[in-house]
Tab-separated table of C-alpha atoms and ligand atoms in Angstrom:
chain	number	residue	atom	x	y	z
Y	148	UNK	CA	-7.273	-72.824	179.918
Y	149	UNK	CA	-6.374	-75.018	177.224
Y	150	UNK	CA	-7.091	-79.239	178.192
Y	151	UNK	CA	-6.343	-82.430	176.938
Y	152	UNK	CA	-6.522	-85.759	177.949
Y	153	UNK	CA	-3.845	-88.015	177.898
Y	154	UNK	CA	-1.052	-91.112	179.059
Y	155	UNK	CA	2.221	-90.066	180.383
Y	156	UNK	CA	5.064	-92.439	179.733
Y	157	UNK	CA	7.241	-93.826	182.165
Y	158	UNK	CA	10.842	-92.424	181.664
Y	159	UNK	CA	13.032	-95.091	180.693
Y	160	UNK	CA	10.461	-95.199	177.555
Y	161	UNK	CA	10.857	-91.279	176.742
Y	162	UNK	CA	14.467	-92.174	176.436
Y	163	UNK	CA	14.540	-94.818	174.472
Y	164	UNK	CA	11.807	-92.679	171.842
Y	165	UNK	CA	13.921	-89.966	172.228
Y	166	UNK	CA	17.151	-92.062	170.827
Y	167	UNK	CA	15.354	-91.780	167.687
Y	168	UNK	CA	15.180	-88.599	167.137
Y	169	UNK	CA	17.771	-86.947	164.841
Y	170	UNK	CA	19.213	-83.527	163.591
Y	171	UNK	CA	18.482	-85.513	159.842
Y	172	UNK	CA	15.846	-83.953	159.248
Y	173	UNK	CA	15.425	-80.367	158.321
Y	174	UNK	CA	12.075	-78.885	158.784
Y	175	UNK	CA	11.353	-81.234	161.947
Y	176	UNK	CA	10.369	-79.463	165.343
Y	177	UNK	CA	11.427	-82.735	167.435
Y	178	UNK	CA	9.490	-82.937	171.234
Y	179	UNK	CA	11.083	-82.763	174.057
Y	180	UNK	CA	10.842	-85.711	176.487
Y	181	UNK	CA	9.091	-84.104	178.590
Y	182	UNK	CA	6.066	-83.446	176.555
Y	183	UNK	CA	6.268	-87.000	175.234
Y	184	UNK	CA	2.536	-87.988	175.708
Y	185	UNK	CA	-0.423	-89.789	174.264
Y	186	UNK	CA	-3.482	-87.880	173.743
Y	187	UNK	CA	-6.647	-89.390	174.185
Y	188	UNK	CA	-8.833	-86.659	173.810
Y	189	UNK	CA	-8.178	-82.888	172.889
Y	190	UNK	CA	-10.647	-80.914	174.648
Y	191	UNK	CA	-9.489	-77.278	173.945
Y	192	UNK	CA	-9.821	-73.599	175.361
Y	193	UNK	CA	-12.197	-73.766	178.174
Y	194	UNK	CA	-13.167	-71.368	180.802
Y	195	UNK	CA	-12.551	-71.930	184.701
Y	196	UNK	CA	-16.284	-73.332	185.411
Y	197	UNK	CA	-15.914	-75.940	182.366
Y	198	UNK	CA	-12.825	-77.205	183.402
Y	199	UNK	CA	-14.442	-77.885	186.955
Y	200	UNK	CA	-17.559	-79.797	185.127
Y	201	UNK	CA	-14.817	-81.309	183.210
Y	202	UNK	CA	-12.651	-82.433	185.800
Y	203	UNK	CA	-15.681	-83.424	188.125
Y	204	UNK	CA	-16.718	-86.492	184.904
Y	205	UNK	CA	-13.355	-87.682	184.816
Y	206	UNK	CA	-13.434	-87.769	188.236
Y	207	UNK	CA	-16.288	-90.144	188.253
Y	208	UNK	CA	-14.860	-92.235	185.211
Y	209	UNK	CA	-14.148	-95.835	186.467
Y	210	UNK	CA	-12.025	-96.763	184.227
Y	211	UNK	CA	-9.502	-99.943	184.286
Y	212	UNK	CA	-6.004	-100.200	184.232
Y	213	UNK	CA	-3.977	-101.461	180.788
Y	214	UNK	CA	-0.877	-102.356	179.449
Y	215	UNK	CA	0.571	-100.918	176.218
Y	216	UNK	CA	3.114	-101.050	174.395
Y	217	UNK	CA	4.496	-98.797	171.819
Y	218	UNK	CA	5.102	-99.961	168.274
Y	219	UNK	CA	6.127	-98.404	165.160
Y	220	UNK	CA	6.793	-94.890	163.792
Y	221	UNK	CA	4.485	-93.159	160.486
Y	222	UNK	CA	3.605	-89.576	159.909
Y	223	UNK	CA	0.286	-88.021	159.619
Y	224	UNK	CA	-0.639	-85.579	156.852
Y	225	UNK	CA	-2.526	-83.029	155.904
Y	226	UNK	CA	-3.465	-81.560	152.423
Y	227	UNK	CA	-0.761	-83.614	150.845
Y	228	UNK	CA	2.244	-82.479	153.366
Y	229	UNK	CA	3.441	-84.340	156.111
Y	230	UNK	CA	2.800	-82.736	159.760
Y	231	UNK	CA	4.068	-85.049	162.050
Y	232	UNK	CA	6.417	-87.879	162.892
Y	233	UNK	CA	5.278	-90.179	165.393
Y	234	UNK	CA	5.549	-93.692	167.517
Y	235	UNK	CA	2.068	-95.606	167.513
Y	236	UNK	CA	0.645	-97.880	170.002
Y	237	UNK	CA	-0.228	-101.670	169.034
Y	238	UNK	CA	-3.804	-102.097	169.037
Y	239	UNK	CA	-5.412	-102.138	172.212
Y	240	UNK	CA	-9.116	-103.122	173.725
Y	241	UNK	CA	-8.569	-101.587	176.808
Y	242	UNK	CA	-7.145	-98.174	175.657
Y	243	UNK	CA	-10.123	-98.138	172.600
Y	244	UNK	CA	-12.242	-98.838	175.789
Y	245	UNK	CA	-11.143	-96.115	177.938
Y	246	UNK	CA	-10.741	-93.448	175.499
Y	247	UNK	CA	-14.297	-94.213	174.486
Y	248	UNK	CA	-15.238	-93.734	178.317
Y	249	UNK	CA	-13.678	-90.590	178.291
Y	250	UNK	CA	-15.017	-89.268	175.165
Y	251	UNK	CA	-18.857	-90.343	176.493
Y	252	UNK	CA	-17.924	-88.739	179.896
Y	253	UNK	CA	-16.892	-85.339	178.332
Y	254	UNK	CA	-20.041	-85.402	176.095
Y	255	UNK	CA	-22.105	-85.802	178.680
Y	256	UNK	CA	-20.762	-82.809	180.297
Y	257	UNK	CA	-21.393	-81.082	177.077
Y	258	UNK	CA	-18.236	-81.070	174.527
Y	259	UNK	CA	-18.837	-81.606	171.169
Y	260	UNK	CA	-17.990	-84.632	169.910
Y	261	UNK	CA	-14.678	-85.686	168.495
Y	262	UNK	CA	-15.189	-86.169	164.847
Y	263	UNK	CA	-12.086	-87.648	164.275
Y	264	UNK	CA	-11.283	-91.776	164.603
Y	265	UNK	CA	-8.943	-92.153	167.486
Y	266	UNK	CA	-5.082	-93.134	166.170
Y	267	UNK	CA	-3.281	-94.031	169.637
Y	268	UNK	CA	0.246	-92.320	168.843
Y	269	UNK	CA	3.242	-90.356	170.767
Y	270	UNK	CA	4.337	-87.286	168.632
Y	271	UNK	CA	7.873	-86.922	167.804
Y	272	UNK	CA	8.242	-84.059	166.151
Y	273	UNK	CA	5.912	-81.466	164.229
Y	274	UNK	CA	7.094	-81.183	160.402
Y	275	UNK	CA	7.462	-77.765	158.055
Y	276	UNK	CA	8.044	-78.384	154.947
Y	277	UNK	CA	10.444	-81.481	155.942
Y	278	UNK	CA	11.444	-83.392	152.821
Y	279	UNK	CA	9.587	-86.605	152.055
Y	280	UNK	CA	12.489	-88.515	151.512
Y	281	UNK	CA	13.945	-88.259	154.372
Y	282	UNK	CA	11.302	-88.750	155.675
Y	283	UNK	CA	10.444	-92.234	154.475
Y	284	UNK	CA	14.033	-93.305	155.064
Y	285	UNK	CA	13.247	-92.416	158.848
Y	286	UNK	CA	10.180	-94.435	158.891
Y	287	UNK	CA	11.913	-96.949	157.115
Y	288	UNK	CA	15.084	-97.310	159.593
Y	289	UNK	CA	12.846	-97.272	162.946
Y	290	UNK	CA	9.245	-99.231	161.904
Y	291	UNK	CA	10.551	-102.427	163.789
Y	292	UNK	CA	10.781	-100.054	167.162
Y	293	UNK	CA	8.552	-101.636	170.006
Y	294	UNK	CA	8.633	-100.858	173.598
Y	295	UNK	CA	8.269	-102.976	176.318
Y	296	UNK	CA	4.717	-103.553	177.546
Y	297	UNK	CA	4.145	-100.931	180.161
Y	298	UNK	CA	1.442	-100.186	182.520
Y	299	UNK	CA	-1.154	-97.387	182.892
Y	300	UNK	CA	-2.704	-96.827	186.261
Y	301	UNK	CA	-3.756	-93.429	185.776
Y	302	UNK	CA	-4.969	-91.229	182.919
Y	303	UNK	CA	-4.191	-87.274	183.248
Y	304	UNK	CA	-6.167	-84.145	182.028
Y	305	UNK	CA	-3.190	-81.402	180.891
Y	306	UNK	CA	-3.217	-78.427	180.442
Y	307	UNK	CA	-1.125	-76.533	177.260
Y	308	UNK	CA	0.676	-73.419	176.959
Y	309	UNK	CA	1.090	-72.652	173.590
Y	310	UNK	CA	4.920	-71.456	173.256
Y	311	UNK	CA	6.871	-70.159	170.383
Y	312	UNK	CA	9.382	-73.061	170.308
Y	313	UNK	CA	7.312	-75.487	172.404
Y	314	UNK	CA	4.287	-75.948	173.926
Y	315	UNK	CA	4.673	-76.193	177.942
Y	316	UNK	CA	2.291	-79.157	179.486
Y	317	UNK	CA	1.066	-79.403	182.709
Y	318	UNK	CA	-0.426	-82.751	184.553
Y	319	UNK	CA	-3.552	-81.003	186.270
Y	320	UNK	CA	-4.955	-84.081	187.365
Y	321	UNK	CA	-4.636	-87.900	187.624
Y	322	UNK	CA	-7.406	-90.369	187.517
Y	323	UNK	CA	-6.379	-93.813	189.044
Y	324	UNK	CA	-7.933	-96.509	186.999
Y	325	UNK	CA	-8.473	-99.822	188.234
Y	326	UNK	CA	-5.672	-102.409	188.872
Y	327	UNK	CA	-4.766	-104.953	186.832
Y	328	UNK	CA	-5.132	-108.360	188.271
Y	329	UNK	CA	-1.849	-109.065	187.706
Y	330	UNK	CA	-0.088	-106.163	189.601
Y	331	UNK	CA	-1.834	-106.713	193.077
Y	332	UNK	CA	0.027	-107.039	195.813
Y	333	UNK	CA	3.527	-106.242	193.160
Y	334	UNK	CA	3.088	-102.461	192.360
Y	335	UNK	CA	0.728	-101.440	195.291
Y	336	UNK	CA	-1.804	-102.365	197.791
Y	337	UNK	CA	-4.897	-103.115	197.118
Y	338	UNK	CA	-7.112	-99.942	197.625
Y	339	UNK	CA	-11.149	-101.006	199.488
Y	340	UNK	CA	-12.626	-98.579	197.564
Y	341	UNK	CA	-11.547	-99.751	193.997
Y	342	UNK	CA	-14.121	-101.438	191.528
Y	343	UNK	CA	-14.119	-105.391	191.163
Y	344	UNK	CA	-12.023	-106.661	187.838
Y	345	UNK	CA	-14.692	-107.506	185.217
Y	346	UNK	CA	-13.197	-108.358	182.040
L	8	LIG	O1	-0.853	-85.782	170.883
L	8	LIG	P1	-0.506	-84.902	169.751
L	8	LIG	O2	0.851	-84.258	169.883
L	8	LIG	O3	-0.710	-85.542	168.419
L	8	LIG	O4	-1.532	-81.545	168.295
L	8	LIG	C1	-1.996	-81.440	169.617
L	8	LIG	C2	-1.483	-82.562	170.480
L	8	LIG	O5	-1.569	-83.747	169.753
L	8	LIG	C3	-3.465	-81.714	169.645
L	8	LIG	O6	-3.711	-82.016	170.997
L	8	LIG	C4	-2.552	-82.617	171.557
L	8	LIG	C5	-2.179	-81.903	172.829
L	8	LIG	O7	-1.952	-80.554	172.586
L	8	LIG	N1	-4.271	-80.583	169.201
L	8	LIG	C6	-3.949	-79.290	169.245
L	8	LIG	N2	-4.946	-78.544	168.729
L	8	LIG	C7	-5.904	-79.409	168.324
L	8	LIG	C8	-7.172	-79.262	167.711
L	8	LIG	N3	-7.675	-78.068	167.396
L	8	LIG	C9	-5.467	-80.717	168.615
L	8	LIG	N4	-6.203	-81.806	168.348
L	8	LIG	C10	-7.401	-81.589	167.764
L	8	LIG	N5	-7.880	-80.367	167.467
């Protein structure tokens, strides 16, 4: 199966991202809101044994909760052409923190490492041949977007079906992370077995 890690998005956020999308743009494969996510580590095409290994270090990942907040939109390139749209995610401790967790636990276990640096970000749309213009004027018009501050108590390991129009994700797993001071006793009860805050 083919894995990634990643953040879901609550869905009053997917809507509000997907208000910017447009039919401006020719050459842009826009996401649908339901695939709306933010990778924190690709992992790949594994076989049913790695996946278990896999899911067994995330498992054991204690990990804390965070609060992000989306911010911006810019495009990523390759060879010169633009291949993506997307929103990016202010910087972040935390998230740096737990994606570097992640990418020790899944080391450990044996992946290679990720070469490249991590660039928090929630794809929009995939480009072909879209025109730069357009482009920039897009960029232009929504850089001043900015979500509210949301929080993440889990992280998730997908799975991806490559399809023709879209790629269909599936949340495999959830990994609770810790609890932000702040939200005990508001969003849920305090669990025994949960690590001590240590900031
Ligand atoms: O989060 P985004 O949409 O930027 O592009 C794929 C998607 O990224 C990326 O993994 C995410 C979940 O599918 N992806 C696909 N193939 C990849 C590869 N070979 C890849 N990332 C790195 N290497």
């Amino acid at each position: 199966m083919r894995l990634f890690v990643g953040i879901d998005l609550p869905w009053e956020l997917r809507h509000r991202i997907a208000a910017l999308t447009t039919t401006g743009i020719q050459g842009a494969r826009w996401v649908p809101p339901e695939n709306y996510h933010l990778t924190l580590r690709f992992i790949g095409e594994v076989p049913p044994h790695r996946a278990e290994e896999i899911d067994l270090a995330l498992s054991a990942l204690r990990g804390k909760g965070l609060e992000l907040t989306l911010s911006g939109v810019g495009t990523f390139s390759k060879g010169g052409r633009a291949t993506a749209l997307w929103v990016g995610a202010e910087k972040n401790q935390r998230l740096e923190h737990l994606q570097n967790k992640i990418e020790t636990a899944l080391q450990r276990v044996g992946l290679e490492p990720e070469r490249r640096r991590f660039q928090p970000h929630v794809t929009l749309a995939r480009l072909d041949y879209a025109p730069e213009a357009k482009l920039a004027a897009f960029v232009q018009a929504h850089n001043l977007f900015r979500s509210e501050p949301f929080p993440v108590e889990h992280f998730t390991l997908f799975s991806s079906q490559l399809g023709k129009e879209q790629s269909v994700y599936t949340a495999e797993v959830e990994y609770e992370l810790a609890q932000l001071p702040s939200w005990s006793g508001l969003t849920r009860p305090t669990q025994a077995d949960e690590a001590p805050w240590r900031w």
